[in-house]
Coordinates of C-alpha atoms in Angstrom, one line a residue:
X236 CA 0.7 60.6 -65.3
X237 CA 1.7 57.2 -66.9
X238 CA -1.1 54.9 -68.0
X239 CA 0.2 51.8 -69.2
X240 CA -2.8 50.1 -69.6
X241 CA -4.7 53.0 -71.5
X242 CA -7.4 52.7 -74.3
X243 CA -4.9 53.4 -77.0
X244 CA -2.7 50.2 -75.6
X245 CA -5.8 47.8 -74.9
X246 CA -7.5 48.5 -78.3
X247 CA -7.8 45.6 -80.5
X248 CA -7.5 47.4 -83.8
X249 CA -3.5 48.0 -84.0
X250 CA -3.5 50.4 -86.6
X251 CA -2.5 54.4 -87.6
X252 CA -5.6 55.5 -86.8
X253 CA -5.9 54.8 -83.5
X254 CA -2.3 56.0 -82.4
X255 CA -2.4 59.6 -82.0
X256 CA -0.2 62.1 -83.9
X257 CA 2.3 62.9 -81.6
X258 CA 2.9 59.0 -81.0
X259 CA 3.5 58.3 -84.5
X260 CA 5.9 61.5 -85.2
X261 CA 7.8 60.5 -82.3
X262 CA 8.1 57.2 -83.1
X263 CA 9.0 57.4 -86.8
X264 CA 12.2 55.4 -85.8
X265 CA 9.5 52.9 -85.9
X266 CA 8.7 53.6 -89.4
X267 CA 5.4 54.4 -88.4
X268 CA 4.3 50.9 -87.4
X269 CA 1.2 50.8 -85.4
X270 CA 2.1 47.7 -83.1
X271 CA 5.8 48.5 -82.7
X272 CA 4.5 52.0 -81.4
X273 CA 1.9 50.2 -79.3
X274 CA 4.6 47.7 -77.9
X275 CA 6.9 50.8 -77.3
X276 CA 4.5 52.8 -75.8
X277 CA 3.9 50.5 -73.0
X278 CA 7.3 49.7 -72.4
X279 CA 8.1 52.9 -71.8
X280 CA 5.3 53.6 -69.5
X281 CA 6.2 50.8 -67.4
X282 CA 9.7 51.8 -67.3
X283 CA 9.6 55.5 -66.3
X284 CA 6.7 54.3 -63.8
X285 CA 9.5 51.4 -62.4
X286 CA 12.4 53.7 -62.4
X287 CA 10.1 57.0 -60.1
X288 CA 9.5 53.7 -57.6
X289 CA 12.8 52.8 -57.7
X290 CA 14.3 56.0 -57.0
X291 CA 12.0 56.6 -54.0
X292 CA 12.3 53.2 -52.5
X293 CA 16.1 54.3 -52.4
X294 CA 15.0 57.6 -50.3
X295 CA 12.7 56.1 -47.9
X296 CA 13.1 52.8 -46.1
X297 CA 9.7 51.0 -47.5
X298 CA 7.8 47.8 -46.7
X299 CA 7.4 44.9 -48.5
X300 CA 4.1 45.3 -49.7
X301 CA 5.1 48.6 -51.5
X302 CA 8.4 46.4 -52.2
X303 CA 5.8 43.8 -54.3
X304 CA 3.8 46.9 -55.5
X305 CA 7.6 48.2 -57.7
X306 CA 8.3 44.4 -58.5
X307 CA 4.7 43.9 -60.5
X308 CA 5.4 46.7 -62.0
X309 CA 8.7 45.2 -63.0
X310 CA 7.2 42.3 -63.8
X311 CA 5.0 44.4 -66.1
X312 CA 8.0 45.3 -68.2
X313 CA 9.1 41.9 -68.8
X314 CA 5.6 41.1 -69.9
X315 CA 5.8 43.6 -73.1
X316 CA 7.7 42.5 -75.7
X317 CA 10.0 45.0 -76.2
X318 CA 11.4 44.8 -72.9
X319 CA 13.4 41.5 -74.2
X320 CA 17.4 42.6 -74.5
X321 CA 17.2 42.7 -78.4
X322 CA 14.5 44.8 -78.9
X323 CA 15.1 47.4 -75.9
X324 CA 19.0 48.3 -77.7
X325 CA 17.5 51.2 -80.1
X326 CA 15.1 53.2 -77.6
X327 CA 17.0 56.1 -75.5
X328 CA 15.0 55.9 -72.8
X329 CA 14.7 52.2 -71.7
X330 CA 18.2 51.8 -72.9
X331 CA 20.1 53.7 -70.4
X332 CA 17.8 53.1 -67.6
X333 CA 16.8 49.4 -68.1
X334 CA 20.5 48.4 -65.9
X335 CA 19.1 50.6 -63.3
X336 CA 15.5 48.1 -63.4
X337 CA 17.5 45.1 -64.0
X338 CA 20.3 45.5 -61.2
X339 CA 16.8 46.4 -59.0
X340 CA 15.7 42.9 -60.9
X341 CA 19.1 41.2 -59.6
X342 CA 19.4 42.2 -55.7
X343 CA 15.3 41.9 -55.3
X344 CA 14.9 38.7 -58.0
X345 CA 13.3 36.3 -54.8
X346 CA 10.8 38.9 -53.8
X347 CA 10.0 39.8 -58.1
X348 CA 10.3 36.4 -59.5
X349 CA 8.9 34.4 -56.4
X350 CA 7.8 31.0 -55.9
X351 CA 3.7 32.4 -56.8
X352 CA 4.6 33.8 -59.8
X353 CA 7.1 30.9 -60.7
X354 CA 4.4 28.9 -60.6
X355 CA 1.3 31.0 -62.3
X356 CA 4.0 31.4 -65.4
X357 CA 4.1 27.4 -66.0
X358 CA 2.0 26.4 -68.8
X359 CA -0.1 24.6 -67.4
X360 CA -1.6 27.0 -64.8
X361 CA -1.9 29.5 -68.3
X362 CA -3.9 27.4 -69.6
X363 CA -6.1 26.1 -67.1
X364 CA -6.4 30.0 -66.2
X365 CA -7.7 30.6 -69.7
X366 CA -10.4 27.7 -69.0
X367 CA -11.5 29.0 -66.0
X368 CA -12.1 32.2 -67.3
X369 CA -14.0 31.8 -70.7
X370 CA -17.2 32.0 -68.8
X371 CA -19.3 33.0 -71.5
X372 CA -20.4 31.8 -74.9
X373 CA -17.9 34.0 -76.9
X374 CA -14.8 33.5 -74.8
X375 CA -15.8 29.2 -75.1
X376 CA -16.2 29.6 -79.2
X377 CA -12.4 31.5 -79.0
X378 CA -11.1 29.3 -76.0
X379 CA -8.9 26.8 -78.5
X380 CA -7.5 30.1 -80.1
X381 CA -6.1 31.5 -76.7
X382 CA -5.1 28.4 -75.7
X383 CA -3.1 28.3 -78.8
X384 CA -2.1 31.7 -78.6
X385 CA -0.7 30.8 -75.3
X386 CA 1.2 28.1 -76.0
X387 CA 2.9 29.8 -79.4
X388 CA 3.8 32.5 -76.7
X389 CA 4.9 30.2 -73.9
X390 CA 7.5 29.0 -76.5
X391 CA 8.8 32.4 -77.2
X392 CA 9.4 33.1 -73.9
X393 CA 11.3 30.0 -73.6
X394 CA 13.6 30.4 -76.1
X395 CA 14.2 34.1 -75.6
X396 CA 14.9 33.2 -71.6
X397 CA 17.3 30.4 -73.2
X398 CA 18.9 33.0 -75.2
X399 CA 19.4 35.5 -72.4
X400 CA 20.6 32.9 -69.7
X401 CA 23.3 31.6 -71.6
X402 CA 24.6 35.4 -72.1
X403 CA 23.9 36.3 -68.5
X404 CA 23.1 33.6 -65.8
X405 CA 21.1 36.1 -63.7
X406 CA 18.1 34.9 -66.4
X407 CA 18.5 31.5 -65.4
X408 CA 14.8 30.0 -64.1
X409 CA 15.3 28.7 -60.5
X410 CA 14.3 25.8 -59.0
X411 CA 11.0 26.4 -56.7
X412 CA 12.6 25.0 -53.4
X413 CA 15.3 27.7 -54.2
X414 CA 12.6 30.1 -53.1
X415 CA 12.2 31.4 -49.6
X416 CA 8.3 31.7 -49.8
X417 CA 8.1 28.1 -51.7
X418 CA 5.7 26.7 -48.8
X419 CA 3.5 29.6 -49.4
X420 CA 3.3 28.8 -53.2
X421 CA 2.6 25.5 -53.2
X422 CA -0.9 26.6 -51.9
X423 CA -1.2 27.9 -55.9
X424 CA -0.5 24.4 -57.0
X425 CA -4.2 23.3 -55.4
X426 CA -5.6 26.4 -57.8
X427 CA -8.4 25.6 -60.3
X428 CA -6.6 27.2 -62.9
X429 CA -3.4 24.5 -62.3
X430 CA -5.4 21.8 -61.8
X431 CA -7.3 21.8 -65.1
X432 CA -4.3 22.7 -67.1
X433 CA -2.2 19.8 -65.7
X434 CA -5.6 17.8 -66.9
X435 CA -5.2 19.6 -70.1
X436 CA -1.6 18.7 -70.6
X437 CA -2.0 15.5 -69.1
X438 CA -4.6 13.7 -71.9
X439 CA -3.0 16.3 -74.9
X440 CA 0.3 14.2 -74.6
X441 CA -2.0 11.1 -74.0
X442 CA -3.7 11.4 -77.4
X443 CA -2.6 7.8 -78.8
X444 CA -4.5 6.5 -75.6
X445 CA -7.9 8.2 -75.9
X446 CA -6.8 11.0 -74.1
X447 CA -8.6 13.3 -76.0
X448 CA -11.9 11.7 -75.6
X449 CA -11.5 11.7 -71.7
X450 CA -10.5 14.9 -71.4
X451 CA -14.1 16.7 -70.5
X452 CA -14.9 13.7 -67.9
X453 CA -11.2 14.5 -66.5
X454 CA -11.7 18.1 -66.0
X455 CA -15.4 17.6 -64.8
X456 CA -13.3 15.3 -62.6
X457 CA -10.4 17.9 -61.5
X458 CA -13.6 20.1 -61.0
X459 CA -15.3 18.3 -58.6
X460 CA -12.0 17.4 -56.5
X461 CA -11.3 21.0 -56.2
X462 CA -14.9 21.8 -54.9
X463 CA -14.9 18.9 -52.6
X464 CA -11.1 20.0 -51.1
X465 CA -12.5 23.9 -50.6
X466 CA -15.8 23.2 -49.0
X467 CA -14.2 21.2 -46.1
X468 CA -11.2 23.8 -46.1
X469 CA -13.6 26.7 -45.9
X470 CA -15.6 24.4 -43.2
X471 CA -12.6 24.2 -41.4
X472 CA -11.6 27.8 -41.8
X473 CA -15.2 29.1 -40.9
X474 CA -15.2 26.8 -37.9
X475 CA -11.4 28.3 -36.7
X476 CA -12.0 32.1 -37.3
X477 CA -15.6 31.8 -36.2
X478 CA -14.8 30.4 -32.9
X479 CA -11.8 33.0 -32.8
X480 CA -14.6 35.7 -33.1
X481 CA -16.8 34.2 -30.9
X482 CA -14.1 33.5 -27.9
X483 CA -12.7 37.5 -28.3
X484 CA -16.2 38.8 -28.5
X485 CA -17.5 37.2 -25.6
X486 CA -14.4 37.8 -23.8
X487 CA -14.7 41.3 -24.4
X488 CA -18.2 41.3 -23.1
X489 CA -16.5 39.5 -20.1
X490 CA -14.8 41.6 -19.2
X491 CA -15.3 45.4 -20.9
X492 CA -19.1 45.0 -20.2
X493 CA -20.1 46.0 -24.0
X494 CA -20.2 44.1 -26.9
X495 CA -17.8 45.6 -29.4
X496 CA -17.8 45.8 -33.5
X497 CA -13.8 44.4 -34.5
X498 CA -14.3 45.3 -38.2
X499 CA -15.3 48.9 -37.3
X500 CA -12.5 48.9 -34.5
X501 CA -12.5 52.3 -32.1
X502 CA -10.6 51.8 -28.8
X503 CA -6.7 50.2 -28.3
X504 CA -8.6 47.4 -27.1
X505 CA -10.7 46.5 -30.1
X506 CA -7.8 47.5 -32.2
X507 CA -5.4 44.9 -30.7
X508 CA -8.2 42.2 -31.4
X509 CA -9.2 43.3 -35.0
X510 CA -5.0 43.2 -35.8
X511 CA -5.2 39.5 -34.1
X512 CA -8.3 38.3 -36.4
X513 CA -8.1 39.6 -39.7
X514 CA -4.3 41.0 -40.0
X515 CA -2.6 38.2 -41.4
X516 CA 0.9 40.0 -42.0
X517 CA 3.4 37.3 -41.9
X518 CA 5.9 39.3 -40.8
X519 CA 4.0 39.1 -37.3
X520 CA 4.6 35.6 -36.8
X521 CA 8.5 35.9 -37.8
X522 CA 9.1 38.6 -35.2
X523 CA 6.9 36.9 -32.2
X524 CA 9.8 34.5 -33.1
X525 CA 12.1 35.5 -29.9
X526 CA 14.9 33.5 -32.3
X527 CA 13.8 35.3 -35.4
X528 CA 13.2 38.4 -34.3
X529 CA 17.2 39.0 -33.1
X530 CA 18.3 38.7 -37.3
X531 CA 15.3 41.5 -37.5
X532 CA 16.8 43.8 -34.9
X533 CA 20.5 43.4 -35.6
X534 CA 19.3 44.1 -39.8
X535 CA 17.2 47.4 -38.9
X536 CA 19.9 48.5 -36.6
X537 CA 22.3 47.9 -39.4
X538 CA 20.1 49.4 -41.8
X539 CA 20.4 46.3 -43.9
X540 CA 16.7 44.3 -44.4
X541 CA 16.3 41.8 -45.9
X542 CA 13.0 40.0 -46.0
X543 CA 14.0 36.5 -47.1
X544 CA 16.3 35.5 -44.4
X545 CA 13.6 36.1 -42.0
X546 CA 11.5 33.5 -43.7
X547 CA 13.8 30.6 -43.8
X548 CA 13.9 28.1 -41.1
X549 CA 15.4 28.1 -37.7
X550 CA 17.9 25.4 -38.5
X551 CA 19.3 27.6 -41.8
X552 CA 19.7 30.0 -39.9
X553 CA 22.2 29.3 -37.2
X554 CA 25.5 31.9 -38.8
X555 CA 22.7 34.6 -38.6
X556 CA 21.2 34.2 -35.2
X557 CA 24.9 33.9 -34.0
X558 CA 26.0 36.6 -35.7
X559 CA 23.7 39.0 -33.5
X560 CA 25.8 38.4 -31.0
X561 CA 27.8 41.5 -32.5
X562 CA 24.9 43.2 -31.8
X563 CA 25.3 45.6 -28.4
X564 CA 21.7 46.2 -28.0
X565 CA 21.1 42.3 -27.8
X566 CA 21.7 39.8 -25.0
X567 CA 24.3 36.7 -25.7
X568 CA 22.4 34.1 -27.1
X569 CA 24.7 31.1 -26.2
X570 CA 22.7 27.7 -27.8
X571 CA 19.6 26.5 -29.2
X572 CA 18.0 23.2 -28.6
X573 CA 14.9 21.1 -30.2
X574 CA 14.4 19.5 -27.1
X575 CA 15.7 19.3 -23.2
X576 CA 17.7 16.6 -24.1
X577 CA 19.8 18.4 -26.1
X578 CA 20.8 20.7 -23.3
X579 CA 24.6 20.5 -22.8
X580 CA 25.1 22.3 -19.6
X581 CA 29.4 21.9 -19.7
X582 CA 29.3 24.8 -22.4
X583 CA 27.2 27.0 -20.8
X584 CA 28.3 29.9 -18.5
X585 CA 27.7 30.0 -14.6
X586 CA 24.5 32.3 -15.2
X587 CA 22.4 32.3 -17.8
X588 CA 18.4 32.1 -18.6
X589 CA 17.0 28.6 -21.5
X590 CA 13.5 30.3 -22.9
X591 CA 11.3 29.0 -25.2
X592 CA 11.2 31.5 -28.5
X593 CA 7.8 30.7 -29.1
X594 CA 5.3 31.4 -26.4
X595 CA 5.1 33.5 -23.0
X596 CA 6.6 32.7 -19.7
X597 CA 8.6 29.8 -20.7
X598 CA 11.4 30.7 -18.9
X599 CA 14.2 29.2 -16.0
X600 CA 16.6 31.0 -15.1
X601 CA 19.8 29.8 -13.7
X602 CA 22.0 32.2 -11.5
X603 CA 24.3 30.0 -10.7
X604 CA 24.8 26.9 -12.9
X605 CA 26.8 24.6 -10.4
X606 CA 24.0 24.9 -7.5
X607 CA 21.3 24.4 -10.0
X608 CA 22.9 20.7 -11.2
X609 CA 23.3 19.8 -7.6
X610 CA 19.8 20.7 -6.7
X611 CA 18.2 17.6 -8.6
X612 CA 14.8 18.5 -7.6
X613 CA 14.8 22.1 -9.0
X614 CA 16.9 20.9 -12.3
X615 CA 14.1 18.5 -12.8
X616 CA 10.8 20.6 -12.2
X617 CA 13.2 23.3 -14.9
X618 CA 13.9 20.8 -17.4
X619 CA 9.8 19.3 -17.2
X620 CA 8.3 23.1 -17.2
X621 CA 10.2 23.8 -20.4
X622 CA 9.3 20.4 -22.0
X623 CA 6.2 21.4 -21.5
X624 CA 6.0 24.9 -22.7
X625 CA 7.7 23.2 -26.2
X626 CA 4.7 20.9 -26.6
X627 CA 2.4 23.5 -26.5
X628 CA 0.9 25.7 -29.5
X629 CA 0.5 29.1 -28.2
X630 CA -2.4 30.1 -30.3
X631 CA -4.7 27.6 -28.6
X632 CA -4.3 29.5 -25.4
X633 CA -4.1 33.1 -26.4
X634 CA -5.9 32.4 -30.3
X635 CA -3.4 35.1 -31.3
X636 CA -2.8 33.3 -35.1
X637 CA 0.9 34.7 -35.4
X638 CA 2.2 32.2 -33.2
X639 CA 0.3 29.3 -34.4
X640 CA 3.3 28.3 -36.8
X641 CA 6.1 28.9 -34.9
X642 CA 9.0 26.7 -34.9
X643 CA 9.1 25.4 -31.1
X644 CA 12.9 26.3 -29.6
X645 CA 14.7 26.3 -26.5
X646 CA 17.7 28.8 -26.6
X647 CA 20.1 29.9 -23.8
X648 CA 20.6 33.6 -23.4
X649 CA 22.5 36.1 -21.9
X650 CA 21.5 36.4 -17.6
X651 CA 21.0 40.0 -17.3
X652 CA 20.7 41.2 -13.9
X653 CA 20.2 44.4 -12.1
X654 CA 20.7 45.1 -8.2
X655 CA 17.6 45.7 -7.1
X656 CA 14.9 44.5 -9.2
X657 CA 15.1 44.0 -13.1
X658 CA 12.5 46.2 -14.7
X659 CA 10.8 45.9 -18.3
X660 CA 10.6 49.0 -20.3
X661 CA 8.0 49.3 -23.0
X662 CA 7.4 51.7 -25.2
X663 CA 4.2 51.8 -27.0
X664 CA 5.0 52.9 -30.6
X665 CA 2.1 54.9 -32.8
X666 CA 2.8 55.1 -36.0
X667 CA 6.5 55.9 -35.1
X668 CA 6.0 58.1 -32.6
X669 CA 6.7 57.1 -29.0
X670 CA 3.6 58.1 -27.1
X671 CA 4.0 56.4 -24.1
X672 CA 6.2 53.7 -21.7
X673 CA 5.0 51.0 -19.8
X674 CA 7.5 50.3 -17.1
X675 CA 6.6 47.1 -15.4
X676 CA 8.7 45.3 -12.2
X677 CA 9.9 42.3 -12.6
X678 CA 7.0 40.3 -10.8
X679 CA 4.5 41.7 -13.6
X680 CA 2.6 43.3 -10.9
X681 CA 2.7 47.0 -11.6
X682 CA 2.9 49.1 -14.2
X683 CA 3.9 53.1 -14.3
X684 CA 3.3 54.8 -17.3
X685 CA 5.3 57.8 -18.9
X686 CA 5.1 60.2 -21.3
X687 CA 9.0 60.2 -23.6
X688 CA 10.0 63.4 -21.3
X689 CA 8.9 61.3 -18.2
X690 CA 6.3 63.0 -17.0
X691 CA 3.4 60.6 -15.3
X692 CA 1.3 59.3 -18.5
X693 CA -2.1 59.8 -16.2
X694 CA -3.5 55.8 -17.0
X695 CA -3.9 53.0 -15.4
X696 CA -3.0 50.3 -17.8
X697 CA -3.2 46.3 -16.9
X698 CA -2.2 46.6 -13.4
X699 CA -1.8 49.0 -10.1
X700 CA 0.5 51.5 -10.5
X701 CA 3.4 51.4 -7.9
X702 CA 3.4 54.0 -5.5
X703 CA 6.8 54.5 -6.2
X704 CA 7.7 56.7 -9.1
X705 CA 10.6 55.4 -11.6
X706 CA 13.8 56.9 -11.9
X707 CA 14.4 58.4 -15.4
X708 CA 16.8 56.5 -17.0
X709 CA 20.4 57.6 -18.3
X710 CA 19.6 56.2 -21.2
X711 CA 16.0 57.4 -22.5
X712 CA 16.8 59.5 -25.5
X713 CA 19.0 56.7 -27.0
X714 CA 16.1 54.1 -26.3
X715 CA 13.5 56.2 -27.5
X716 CA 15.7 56.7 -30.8
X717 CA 16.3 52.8 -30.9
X718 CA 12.1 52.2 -30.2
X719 CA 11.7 54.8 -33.0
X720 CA 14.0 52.6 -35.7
X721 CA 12.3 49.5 -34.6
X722 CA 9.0 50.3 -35.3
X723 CA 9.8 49.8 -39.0
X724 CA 6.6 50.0 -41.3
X725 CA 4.0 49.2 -38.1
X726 CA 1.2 51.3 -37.5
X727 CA 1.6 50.1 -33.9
X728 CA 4.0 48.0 -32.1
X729 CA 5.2 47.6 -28.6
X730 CA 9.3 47.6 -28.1
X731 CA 10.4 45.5 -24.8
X732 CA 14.1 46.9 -23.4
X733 CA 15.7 46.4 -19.8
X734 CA 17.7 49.7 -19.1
X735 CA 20.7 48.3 -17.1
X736 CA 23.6 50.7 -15.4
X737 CA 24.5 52.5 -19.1
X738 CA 23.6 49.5 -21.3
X739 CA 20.4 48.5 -23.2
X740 CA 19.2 45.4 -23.9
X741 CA 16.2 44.6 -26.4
X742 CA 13.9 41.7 -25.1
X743 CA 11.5 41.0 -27.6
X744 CA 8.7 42.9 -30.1
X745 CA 5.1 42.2 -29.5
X746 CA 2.0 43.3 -31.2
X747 CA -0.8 42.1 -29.6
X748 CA -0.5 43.0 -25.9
X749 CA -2.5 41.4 -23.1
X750 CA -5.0 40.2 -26.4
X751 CA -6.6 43.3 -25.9
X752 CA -8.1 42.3 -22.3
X753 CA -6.0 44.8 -20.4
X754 CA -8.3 47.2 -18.9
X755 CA -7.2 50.6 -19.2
X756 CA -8.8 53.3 -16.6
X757 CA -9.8 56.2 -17.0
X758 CA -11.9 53.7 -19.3
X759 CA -12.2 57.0 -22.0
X760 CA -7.9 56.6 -22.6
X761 CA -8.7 53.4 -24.2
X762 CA -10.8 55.5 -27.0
X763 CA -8.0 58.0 -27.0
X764 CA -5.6 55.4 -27.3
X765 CA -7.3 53.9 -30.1
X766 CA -7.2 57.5 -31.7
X767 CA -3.5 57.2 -31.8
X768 CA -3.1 54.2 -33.5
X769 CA -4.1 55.1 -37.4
X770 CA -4.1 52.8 -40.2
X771 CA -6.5 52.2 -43.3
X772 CA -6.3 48.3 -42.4
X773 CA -9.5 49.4 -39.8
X774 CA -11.1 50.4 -42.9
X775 CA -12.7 46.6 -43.7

């Protein structure tokens, strides 16, 4: 077991005597110096630690919050001092292993060296970091030594970066808008720890003007500013989640007839509602995206994710959305408008269906373009539903938060039609199983439920079940396998297909169905239900 961050590494007194035997007679390369072992020791831990991550992120598709977990570590390495080029060239070890870390560095440097950490390693926020944290009496008599200390090493870095970008570019420090999750970062820019630092800064180079002798009043200042901004943001944010809260649980009483415990969640039900109010995993709001969420299918199809695309916005994104289109398992997606206005029927085929990608049921669909134009009073009730439906936030009416930033879009897609009545097939994944499917007709007013061999799943979920029983389709094994690759790194997510003649077509992904109001009978299913669906984010 590696352990980095062990006594023998933290302790203060760097000498012979606290480095233990073995160390120092493997290390004699070192000639026996305490610090240089110290610094080596690290290193090395951090390295073999990366490199075990590394090689089984390339066995098993991961997410990206394992993803950050092997970049910190990364980051870790570049932290030490001997993981600079010049010092790493005489140690086996991190020598012929570091191009494995750094080529890792190169194809994941926007998810390792983001726009956060771009920002937390400017000066400034070191600093004001340092201030924020000498809470005591000791760490205030030693703050102007740390602070010193971290400006003599802010410099290093700066000139060994220097060095190293002008013999290899990939060293270069990017701009922050060149970083996909910039928006996010900015957020660290209202930190505290910034704040008082830019102060800092600010009155240091402002000596000559007194800058000096203002500087307690202006971080007293910076102090207050940042307490006034949080209490009205937390007001704010209290007032949002608490009425969120208040609207499920009384809802729930509504229409469950108990009143339920969302951060102890036990049924499918609760479950649905406690992923809607405190899991805040942006990826959610990226693939409720019906735009967004095609570049996510065609990549896991592919097998070729990548996170950052996904994050970038709609209008930088118009080679990848079209590109789907090379996608079989997707419908044609032919246009995509900001408004009605922009819709230019001339290049659009005789059938085809404009949606809105952000919300539910904002839909027209045209079967025949030419008799649609001519009938002026349909075109216009069309046109004024989906202007409508692009005004509108969808969280306000459903409160699910992962489509409260969505970029509003009209897009025309694909008609797919079948000959007797278009039918939705869901399949409910747990935890990458497929344990059941939801087929539902195309008014939404029945539901039949399967098990994957097709046998009758013996639940009532939503709505009555059709008296008629479904046809198993030609192509169930291949959608289950497809429902199966989808289902990514979610503990639960629900895959939307239409099974036409020999062709499947993905619709969209959702993770919050019905809100959790969908009553489920025999009522008990909705506990067993929620036994399927494991995951230590319940664990609050």
């Amino acid at each position: 077991r590696m352990r980095p961050n062990s006594t023998m590494n933290h302790d203060k007194k760097i000498t012979k005597s606290n480095i233990t035997q073995y160390m120092l007679e493997n290390h004699n390369e070192l000639g026996y110096d305490a610090r240089e072992i110290k610094f080596y020791s690290k290193t090395y831990s951090w390295c073999t630690i990366a490199l075990k991550l590394i090689e089984f992120s390339n066995k098993k598709c991961i997410c990206d919050n394992q993803k950050l977990f092997i970049d910190n570590i990364i980051h870790n390495i570049y932290s030490v001092r001997l993981c600079n080029e010049y010092l790493l060239k005489d140690f086996k070890l991190i020598n012929i292993n570091k191009k494995i870390i750094y080529d890792y560095l190169t194809h994941n440097n926007q998810v390792l060296l983001g726009a956060t950490d771009h920002i937390k390693n400017q000066l400034c926020y070191k600093l004001g970091n340092q201030i924020v944290k000498s809470t005591s009496l000791v760490k205030i008599f030693l703050l102007p030594y740390r602070l010193l200390l971290i400006l003599i090493n802010h410099k290093i870095e700066k000139k060994i970066l220097k060095i190293m970008s002008k013999k290899d570019p990939k060293y270069k420090t990017l701009s922050l808008n060149s970083y996909t999750d910039h928006m996010v970062a900015l957020e660290v820019k209202n930190h505290l720890s910034y704040k008082i630092g830019q102060v800092l800064i600010r009155d240091c180079k402002n000596w000559y003007k007194g800058g000096i002798f203002k500087l307690p009043y202006s971080m007293y200042k910076a102090y207050k500013d940042y307490k006034g901004r949080k209490k009205i943001f937390e007001k704010i944010r209290y007032r949002e989640n608490n009425f969120d809260e208040e609207y499920f649980l009384s809802e729930h009483v509504r229409i469950f007839k108990y009143k339920p415990n969302f951060k102890n969640p036990q049924t499918f039900n609760e479950k649905i509602i406690h992923r809607i109010l405190y899991d805040n995993n942006p990826l959610y709001t990226i693939l409720a995206d019906k735009i967004k969420s095609r570049i996510f299918i065609k990549m896991i199809l592919d097998n070729n994710y990548n996170s950052e695309v996904l994050f970038d916005k709609i209008d930088n994104l118009n080679n990848a959305i079209f590109k789907t289109n090379d996608c079989k398992y997707l419908p044609k997606i032919y246009a995509i408008y900001n408004n009605i206005d922009e819709i230019d029927f001339s290049v659009l085929p005789n059938s085809f269906v404009l949606k809105t990608n952000h919300d539910w049921n904002g839909v027209v669909v045209v079967e025949n373009k030419k008799k649609f134009l001519q009938d002026f009073k349909r075109k216009r009730k069309s046109l004024e539903k989906l202007r409508c439906h692009l005004k509108q936030n969808f969280y306000y009416v459903s409160r699910e938060k992962h489509y409260k930033n969505i970029e509003p879009r009209i897009f025309a897609e694909e008609y797919i039609k079948d000959k007797i009545d278009l039918k939705d097939f869901r399949f409910h994944v747990f935890n990458h199983n497929v344990k059941f499917i939801q087929v539902a007709n195309s008014t939404h007013t029945c539901n039949n439920l399967y098990y994957p061999n097709w046998e009758v799943f013996p639940v009532l979920y939503h709505n009555q079940r059709d008296i008629r029983e479904i046809e198993k389709p030609q192509q169930l094994d291949d959608a289950l396998r497809i429902a199966r690759i989808l289902s990514f790194n979610f503990d639960y997510i629900r895959i939307d297909m239409y099974l036409v003649k020999s062709k499947i077509y993905i619709g969209e992904l959702t993770f919050t169905p019905n809100c959790g109001k969908a009553k489920i009978e025999p009522s008990e299913w909705d506990l067993k239900l929620g036994q399927m669906w494991k995951s230590d984010v319940f664990k609050l």
